[in-house]
Coordinates of C-alpha atoms and ligand atoms in Angstrom, one line a residue:
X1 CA -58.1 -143.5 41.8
X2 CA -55.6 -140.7 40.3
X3 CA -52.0 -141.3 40.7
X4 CA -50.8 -138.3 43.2
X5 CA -47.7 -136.4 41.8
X6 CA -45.9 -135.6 45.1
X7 CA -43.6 -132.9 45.2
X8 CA -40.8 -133.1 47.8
X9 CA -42.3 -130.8 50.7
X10 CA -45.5 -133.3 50.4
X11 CA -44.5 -136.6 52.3
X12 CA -46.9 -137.3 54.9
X13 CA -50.1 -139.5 54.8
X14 CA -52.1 -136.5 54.7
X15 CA -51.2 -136.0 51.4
X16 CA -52.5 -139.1 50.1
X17 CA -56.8 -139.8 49.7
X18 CA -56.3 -143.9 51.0
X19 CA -53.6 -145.9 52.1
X20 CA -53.3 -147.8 48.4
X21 CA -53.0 -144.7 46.5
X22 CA -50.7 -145.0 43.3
X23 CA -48.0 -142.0 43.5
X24 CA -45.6 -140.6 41.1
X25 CA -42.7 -139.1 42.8
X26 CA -40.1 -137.1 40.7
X27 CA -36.4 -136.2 42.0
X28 CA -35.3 -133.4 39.7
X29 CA -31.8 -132.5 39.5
X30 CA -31.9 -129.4 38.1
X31 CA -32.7 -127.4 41.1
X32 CA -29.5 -128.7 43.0
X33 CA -27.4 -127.0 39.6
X34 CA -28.9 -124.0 39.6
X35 CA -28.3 -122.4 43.1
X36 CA -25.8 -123.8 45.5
X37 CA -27.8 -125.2 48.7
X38 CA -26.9 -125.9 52.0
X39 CA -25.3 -129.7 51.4
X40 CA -27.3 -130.3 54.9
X41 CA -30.7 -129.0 53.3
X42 CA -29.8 -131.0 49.7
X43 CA -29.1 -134.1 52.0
X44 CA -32.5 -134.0 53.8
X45 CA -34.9 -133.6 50.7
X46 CA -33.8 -136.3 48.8
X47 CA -33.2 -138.4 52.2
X48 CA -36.8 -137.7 53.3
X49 CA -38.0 -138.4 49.6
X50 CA -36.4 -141.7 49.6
X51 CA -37.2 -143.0 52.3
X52 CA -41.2 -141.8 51.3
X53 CA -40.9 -144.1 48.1
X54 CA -39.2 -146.9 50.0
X55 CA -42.5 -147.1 52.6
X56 CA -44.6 -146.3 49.2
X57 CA -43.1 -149.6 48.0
X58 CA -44.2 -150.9 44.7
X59 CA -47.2 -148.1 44.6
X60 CA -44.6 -145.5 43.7
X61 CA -43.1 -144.5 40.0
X62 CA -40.1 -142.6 41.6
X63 CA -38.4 -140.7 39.1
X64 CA -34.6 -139.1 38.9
X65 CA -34.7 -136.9 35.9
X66 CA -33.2 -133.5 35.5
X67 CA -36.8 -131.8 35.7
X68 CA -40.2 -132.3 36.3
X69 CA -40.9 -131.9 33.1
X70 CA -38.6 -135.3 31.5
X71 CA -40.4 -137.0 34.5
X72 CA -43.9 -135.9 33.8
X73 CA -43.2 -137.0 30.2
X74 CA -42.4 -140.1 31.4
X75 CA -46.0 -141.1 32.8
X76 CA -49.2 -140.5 30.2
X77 CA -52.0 -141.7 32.7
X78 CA -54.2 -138.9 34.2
X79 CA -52.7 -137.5 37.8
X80 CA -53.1 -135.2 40.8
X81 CA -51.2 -133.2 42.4
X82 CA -51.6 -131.0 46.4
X83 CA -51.0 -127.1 45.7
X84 CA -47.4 -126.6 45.3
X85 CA -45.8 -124.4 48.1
X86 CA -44.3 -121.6 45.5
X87 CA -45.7 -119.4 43.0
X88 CA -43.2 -121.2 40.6
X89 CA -44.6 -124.5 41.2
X90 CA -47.9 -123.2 41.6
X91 CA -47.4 -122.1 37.7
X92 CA -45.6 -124.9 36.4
X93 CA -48.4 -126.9 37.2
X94 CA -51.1 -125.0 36.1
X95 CA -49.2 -124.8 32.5
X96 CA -48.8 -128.7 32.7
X97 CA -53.1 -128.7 33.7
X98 CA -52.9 -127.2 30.7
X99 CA -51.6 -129.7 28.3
X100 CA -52.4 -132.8 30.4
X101 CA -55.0 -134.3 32.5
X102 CA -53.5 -133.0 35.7
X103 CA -56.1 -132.1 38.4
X104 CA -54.7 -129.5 41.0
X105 CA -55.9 -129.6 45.0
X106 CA -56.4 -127.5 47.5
X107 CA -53.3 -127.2 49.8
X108 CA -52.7 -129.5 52.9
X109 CA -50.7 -129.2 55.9
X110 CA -52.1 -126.0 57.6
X111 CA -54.6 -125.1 60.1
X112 CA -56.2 -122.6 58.6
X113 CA -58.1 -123.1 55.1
X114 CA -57.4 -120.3 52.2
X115 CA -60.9 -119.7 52.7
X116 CA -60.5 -119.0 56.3
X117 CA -57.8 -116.7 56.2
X118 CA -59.6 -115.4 53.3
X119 CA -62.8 -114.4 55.1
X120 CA -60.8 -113.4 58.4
X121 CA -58.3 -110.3 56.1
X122 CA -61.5 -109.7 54.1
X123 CA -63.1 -108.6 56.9
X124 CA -60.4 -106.3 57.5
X125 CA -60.4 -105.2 54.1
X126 CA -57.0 -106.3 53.4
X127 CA -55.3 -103.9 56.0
X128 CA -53.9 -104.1 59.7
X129 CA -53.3 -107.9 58.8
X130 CA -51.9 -108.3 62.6
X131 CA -50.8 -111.7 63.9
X132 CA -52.1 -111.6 66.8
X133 CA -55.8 -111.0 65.5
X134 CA -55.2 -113.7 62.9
X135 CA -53.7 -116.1 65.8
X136 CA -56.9 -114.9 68.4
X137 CA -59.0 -115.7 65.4
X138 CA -57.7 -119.4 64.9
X139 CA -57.5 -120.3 68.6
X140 CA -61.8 -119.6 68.7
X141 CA -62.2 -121.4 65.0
X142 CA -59.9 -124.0 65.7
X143 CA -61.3 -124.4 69.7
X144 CA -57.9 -124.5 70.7
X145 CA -56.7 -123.6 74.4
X146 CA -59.8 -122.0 74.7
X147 CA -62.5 -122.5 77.6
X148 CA -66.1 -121.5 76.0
X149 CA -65.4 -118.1 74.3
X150 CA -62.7 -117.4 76.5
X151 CA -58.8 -118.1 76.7
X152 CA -57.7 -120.7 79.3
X153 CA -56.2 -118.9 82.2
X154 CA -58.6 -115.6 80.9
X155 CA -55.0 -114.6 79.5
X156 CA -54.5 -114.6 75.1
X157 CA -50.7 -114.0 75.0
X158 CA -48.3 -115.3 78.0
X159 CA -45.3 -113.1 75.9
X160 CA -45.0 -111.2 79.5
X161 CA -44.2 -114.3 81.3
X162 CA -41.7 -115.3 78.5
X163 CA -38.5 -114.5 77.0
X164 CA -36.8 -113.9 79.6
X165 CA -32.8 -113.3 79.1
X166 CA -30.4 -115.8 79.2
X167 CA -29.4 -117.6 82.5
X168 CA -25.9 -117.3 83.7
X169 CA -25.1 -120.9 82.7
X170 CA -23.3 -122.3 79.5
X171 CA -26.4 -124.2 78.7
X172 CA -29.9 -124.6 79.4
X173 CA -29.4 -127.8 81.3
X174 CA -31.4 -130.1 78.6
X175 CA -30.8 -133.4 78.0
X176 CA -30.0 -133.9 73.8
X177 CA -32.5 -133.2 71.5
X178 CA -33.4 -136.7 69.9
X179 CA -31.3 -136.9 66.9
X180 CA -32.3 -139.2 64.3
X181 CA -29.7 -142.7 63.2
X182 CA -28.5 -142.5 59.5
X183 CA -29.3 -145.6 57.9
X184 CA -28.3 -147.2 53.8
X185 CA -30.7 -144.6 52.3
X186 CA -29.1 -141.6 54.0
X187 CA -25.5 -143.0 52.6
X188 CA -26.5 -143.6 49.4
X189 CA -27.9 -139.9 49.3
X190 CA -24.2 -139.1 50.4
X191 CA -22.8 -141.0 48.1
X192 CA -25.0 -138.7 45.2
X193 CA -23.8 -135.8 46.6
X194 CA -20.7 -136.7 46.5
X195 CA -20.7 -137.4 42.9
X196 CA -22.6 -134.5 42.4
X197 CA -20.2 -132.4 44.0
X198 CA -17.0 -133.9 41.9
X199 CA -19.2 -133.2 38.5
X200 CA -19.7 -129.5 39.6
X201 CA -22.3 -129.0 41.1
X202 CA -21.8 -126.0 44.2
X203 CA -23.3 -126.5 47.8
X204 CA -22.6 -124.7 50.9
X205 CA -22.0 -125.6 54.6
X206 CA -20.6 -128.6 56.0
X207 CA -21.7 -132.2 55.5
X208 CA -22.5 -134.0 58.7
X209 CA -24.8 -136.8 60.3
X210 CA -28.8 -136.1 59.6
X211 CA -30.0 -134.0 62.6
X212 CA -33.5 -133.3 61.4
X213 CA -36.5 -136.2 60.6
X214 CA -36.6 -137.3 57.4
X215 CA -39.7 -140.1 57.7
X216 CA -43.1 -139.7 59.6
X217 CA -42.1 -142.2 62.6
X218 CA -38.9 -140.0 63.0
X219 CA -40.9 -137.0 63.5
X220 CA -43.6 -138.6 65.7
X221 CA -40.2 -139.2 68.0
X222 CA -39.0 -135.9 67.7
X223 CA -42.2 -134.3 68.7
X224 CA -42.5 -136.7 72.0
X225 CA -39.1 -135.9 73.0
X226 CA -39.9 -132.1 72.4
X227 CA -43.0 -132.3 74.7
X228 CA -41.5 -134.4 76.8
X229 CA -38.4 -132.7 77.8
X230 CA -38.4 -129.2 76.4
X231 CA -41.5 -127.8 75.8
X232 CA -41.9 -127.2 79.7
X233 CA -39.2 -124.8 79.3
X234 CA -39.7 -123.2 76.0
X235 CA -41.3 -120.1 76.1
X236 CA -39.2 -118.7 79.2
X237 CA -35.9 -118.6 77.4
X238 CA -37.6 -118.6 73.6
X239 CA -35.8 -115.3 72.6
X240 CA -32.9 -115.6 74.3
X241 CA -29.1 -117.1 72.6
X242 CA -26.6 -118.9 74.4
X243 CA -23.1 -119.8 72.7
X244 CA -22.8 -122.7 74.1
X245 CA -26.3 -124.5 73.7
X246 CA -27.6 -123.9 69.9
X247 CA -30.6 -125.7 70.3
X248 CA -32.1 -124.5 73.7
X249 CA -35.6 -125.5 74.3
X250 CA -36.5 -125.2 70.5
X251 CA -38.5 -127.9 69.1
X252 CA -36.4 -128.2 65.7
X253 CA -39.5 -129.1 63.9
X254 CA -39.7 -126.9 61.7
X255 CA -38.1 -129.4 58.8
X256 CA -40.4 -132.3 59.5
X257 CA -43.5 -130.1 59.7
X258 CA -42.3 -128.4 56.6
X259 CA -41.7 -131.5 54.5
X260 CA -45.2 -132.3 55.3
X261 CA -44.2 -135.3 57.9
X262 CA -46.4 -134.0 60.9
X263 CA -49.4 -132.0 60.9
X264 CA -49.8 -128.6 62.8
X265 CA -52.5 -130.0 64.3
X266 CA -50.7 -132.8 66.0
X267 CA -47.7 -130.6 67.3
X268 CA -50.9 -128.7 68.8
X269 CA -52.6 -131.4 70.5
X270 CA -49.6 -132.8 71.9
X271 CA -48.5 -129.5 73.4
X272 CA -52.1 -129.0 74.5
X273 CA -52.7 -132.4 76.1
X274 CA -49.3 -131.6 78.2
X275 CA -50.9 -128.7 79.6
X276 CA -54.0 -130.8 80.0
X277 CA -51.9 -133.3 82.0
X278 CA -50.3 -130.9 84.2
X279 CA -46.8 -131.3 82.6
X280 CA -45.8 -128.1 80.8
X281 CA -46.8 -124.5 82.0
X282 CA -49.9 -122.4 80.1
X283 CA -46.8 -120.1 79.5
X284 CA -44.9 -122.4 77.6
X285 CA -47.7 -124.1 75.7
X286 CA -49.5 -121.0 74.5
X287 CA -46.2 -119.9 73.4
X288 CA -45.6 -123.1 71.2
X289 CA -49.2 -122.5 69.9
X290 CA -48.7 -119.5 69.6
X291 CA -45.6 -120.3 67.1
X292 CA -47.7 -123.1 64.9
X293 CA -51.0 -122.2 64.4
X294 CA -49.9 -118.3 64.4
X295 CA -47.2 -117.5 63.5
X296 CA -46.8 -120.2 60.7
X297 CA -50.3 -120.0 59.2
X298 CA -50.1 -116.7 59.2
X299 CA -46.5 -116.7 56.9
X300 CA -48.5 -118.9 54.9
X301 CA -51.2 -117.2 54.2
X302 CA -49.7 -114.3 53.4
X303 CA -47.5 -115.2 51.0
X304 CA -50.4 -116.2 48.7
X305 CA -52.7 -113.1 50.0
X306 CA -50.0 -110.6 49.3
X307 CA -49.2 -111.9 45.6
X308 CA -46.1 -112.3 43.7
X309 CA -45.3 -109.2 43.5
X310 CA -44.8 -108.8 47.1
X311 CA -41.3 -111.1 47.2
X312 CA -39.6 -108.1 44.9
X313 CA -40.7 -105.1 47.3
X314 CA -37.8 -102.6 48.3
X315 CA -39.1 -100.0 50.5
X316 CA -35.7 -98.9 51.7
X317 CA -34.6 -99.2 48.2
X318 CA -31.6 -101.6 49.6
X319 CA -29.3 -102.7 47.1
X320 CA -26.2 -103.9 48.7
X321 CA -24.9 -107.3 46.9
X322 CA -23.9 -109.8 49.9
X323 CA -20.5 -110.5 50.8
X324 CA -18.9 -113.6 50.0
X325 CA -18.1 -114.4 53.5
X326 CA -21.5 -113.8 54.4
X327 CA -22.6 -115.9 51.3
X328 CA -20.1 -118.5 51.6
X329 CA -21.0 -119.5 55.5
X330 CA -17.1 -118.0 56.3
X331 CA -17.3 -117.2 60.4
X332 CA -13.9 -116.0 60.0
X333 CA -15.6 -113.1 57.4
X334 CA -16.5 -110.8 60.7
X335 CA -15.0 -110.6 64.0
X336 CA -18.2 -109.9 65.5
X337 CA -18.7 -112.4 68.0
X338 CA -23.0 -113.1 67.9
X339 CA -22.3 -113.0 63.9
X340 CA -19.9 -115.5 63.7
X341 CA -21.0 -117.3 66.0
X342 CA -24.8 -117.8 64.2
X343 CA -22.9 -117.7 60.8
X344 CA -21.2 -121.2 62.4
X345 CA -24.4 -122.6 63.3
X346 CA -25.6 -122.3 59.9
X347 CA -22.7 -123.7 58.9
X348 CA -22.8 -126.7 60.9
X349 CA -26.4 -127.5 61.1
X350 CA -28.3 -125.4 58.6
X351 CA -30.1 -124.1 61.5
X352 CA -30.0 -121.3 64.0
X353 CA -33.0 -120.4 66.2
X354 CA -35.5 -117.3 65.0
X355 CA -34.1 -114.9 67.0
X356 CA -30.3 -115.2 65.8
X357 CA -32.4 -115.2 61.9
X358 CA -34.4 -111.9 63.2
X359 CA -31.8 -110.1 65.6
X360 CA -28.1 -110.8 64.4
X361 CA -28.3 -112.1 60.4
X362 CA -31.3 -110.3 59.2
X363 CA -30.5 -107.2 61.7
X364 CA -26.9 -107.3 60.5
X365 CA -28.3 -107.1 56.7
X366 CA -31.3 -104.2 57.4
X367 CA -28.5 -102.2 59.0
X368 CA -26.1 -102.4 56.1
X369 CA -29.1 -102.3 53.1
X370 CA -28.3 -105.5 51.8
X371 CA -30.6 -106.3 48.8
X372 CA -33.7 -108.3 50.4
X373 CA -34.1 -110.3 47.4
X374 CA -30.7 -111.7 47.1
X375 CA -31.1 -112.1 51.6
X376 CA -34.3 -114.4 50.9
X377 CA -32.3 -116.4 48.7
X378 CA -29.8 -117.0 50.6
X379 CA -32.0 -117.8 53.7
X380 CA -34.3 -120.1 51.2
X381 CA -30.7 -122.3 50.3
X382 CA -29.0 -121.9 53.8
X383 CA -31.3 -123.2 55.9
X384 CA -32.7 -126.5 56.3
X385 CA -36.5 -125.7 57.0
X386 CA -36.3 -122.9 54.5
X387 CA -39.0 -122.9 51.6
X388 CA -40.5 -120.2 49.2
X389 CA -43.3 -119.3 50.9
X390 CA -41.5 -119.3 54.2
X391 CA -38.5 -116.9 53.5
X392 CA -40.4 -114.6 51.5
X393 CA -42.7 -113.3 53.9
X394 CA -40.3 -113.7 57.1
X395 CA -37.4 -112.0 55.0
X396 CA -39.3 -109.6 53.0
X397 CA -41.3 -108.4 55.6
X398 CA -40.3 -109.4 58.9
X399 CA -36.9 -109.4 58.8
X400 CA -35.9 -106.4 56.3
X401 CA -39.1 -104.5 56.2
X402 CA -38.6 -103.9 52.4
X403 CA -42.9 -104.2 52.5
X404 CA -42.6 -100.7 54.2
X405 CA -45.2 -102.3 57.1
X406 CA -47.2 -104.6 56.1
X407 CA -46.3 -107.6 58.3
X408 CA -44.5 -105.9 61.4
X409 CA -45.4 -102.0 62.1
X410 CA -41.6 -101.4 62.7
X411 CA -38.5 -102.8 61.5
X412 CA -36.8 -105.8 63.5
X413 CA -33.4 -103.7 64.1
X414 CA -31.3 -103.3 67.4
X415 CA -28.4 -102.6 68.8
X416 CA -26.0 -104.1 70.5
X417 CA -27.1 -103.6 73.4
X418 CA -30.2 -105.9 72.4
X419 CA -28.5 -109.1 71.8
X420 CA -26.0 -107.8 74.9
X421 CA -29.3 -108.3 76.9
X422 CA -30.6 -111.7 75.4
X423 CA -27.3 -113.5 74.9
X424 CA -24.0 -114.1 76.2
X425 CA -21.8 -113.4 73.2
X426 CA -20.7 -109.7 73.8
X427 CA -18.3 -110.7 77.0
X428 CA -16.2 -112.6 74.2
X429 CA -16.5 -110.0 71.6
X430 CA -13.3 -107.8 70.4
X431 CA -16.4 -105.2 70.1
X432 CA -18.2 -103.2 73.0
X433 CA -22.3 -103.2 72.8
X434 CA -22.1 -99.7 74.4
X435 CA -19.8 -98.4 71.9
X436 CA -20.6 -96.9 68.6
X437 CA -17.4 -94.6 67.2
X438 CA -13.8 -95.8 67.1
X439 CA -11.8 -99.1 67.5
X440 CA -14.2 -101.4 69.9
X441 CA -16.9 -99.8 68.1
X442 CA -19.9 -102.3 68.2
X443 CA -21.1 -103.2 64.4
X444 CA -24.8 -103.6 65.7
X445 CA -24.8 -100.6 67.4
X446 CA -23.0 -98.0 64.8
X447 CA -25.1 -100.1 62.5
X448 CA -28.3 -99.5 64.5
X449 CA -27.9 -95.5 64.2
X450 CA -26.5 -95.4 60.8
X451 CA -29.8 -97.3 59.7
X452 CA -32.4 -94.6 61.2
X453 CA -29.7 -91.4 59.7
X454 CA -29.8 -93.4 56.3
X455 CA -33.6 -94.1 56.0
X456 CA -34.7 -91.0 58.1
X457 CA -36.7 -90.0 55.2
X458 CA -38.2 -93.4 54.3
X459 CA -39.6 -93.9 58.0
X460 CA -40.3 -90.4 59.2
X461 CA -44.0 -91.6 59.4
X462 CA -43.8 -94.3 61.5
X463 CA -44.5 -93.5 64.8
X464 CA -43.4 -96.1 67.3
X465 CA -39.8 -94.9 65.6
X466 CA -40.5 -91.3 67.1
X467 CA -38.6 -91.5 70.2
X468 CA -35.7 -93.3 68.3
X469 CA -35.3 -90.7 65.8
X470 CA -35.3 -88.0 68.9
X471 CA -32.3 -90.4 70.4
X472 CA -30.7 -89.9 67.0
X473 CA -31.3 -85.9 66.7
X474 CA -29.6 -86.1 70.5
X475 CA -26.3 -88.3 69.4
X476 CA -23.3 -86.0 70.2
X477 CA -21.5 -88.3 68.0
X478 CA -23.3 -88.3 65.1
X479 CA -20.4 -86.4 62.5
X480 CA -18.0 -89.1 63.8
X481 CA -20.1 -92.3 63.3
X482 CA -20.9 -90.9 59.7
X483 CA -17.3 -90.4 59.2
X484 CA -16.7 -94.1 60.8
X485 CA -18.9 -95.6 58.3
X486 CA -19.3 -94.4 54.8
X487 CA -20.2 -97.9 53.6
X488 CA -23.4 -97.1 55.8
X489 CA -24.5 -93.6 55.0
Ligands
FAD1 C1 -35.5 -114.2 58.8 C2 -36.2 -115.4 59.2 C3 -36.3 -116.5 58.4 C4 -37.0 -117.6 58.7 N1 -37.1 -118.6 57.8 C5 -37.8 -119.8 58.1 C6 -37.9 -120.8 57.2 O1 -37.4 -120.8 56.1 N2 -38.6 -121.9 57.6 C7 -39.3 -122.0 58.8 O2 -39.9 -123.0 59.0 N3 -39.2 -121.0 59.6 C8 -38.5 -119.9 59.4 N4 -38.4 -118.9 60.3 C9 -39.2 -119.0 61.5 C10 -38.4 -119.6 62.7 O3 -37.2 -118.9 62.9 C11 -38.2 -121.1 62.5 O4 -39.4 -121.7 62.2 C12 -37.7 -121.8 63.7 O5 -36.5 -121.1 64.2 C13 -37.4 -123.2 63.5 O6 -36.9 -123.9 64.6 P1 -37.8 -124.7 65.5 O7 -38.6 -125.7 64.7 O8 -37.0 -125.2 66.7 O9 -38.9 -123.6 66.0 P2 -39.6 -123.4 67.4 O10 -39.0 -122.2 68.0 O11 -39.7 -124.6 68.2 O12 -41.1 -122.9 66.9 C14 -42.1 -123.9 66.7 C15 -42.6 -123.9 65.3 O13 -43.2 -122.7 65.0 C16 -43.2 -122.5 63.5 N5 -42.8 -121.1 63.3 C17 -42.5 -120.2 64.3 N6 -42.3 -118.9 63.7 C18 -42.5 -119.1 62.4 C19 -42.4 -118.2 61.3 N7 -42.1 -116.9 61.5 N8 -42.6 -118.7 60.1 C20 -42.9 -120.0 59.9 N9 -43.0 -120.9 60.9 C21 -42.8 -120.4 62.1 C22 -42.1 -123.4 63.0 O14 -42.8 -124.5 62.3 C23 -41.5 -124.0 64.2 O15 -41.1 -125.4 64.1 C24 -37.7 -117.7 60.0 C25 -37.6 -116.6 60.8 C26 -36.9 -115.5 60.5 C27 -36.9 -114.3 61.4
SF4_2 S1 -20.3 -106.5 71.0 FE1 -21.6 -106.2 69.3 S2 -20.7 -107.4 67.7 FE2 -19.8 -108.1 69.6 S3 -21.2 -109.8 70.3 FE3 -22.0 -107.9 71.2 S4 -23.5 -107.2 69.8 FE4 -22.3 -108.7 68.7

């Protein structure tokens, strides 16, 4: 049997042919020099690779070198490796393939095969790639939630029954998440990082105790605990933010599934056989589905579909460097309390939910024309579970539209009186939601009209922007917001 070159996204069993497999693990240095990483995100890949090679025992070559390369040079017998997650990987090893025996595999860890998705946007002929057709698709192929060709509870999407706005409490009333115990591996990464900070090398955010799973028996906790005591509750309040409760009724396993710990179809089957047993609502659990075997298949799959090319697409030619208090993870950089306030999460945990990604950092971005290239970046090091082919597409195309429509019909931007509906943040804001000239002058919603005057041009054909563009044409106001923000016309 081939020895299986792991990269560090790759550490679950499914990634390995038979228990005895021989595997080559390499931790390359490089990387952590080039761009400066969330020390949180830095501290989880190398924890999580650790701890692989400690349960790989003696079957493991585990390699610290400065690239894959030195390491690869390092180990002459032939090898195999699972599709790397990036284009660049995806390169590098087919230019190693060529110069070694080096056998490349199709890619593990999803629901749907390439082939699959394949077939499914063939038949489409490449266009209207909607999620919600892909994820109707998967539930029938995959027989999930369904009852014979039909939905369970004759209902596809439960969206209308969920995300509600927040409640008038400080906190969703959960117990803890389950939060994972450092242990000698996790302080010996610590001490690494440490060293590697004092020779120069750059990280951003705050060090603190592990808060994601970093080993497959961690995850298989943190999934019980999130069926157990917030999936029953986590569609209702799924796109709403409260200040005082970052977590909500999130699952926060988007690390573990994205290091390759647990399968999609195992958060699935959990969250299905809750429903099964009467313990979480349809609501809840199609929403979760909806989430994995959607939502994140879908990403996937089109960040190979659309090419390479796709990650450097600028539809509303934005070109605005990002600010070094944006950059830096400085709250103090805005006094805009839902910016801040998701700026500090990021800060402290290298996580914020999707909708303070979507609504206040990638909003706050689209609005100003901030370059999107240089936002995926900063997403990709920032945030814990964030990964090449993840931010691409969700930054790219979700989040600043810079595909001009491919993956959402009309940009994510709102004003403030959007995240004034589905948080609690504006009653502590120097700002007013309802304002959009002078002093108290709400940066989400000045930024919200400045963005349809700048791009008027660029968007005049999309129609479900029709009756916004009439709102604008109606703004009494309009000469004065101009004048209020000339970084924004
Ligand atoms: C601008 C932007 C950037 C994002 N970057 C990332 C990223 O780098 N990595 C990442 O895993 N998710 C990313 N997401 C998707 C989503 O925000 C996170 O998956 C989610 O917030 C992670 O927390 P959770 O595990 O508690 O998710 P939950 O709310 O519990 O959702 C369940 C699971 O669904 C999956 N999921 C849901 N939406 C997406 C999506 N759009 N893309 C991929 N997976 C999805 C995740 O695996 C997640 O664990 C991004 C979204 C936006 C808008
Ligand atoms: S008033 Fe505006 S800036 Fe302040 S919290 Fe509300 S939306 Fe954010």
């Amino acid at each position: 049997m081939r020895r299986r070159w792991l990269f560090g996204d790759q550490l679950g069993p499914a990634f390995l042919d038979a228990p005895d497999q021989p595997v080559l693990m390499i931790e390359a240095h490089s990387v952590l020099r080039r761009r400066a990483f969330h020390r949180q995100k830095a501290h989880l890949v190398l924890s999580a690779m650790r701890h692989r090679a400690a349960e790989l025992g003696d079957r493991v070559v585990y390699l610290t070198t400065e690239t894959y390369r030195e390491g690869l040079a390092q180990i002459e017998e032939p090898l195999d490796v699972v599709q790397p997650t990036s284009w660049a990987a995806l390169h590098l090893v087919d230019r190693l393939a060529a110069e070694r025996d080096l056998q490349r595999l199709p890619a593990r860890g999803y629901a749907t095969s390439r082939a699959d998705f394949a077939r499914w946007a063939d038949a489409r002929g490449g266009k209207r790639l909607l999620m919600e057709d892909f994820y109707r698709d998967a539930r029938r192929r995959l027989d999930v939630l369904m009852e014979g060709a039909e939905p369970v509870e004759g209902r596809w999407n439960f969206d209308a029954d969920n995300r509600e706005k927040p409640p008038k409490t400080a906190t969703l009333g959960l117990a803890e998440p389950w939060w994972p115990t450092e242990d000698d591996i996790d302080a010996a990464v610590r001490d690494d990082l440490d060293r590697l900070e004092r020779e120069g090398v750059r990280f951003v955010g705050e060090d603190a105790p592990r808060t994601f799973a970093v080993t497959r028996t961690e995850a298989l906790a943190a999934l019980d605990d999130f069926i157990e005591h917030r999936l029953p509750t986590f569609g209702r309040y799924e796109d709403a933010i409260l200040t005082g409760d970052r977590w909500m009724a999130h699952s926060l396993l988007s690390a573990p599934v994205n290091l390759g710990l647990l399968e999609p179809h195992e958060e699935v089957d959990a969250a299905v056989e809750a429903y099964r047993d009467g313990a979480a609502p349809i609501a809840a659990v199609e929403g979760f589905v909806r989430q994995v075997i959607g939502w994140r298949d879908y990403i996937w799959h089109l960040y190979w579909y659309l090419g390479e090319d796709y990650r450097t697409m600028n539809h509303l030619q934005a070109e605005v460097d990002l600010p070094a208090w944006f950059t830096d993870l400085d709250p103090a950089g805005t006094e805009a309390a839902c910016l801040s306030w998701a700026l500090t999460s990021v800060r402290e945990s290298g996580w914020a939910h999707h909708i303070p990604r979507l609504m206040v950092l990638g909003n706050y971005a689209l609005q100003r024309g901030w370059s999107p290239q240089q936002l995926t970046d900063w997403f990709h090091r920032s945030f814990v579970d964030g990964y090449d082919w993840v931010m691409v597409p969700n930054v790219v195309g979700m989040s600043q539209h810079a595909d001009g429509g491919v993956l959402a019909t009309k940009p994510y931007v709102g004003g403030g009186n959007y995240i004034n509906t589905m948080s609690d943040h504006c009653g502590n804001c120097v700002y007013d939601p309802k304002v959009r000239v002078g002093e108290t002058a709400c940066p989400f919603t000045a930024g919200y009209w400045m963005f349809l005057h700048r791009n008027r041009d660029r968007l005049a054909g999309n129609h479900r922007l029709t009756r916004s563009f009439t709102s604008l044409d109606r703004l009494s106001d309009l000469d004065q917001l101009i004048a209020d923000n000339p970084d924004l016309t």
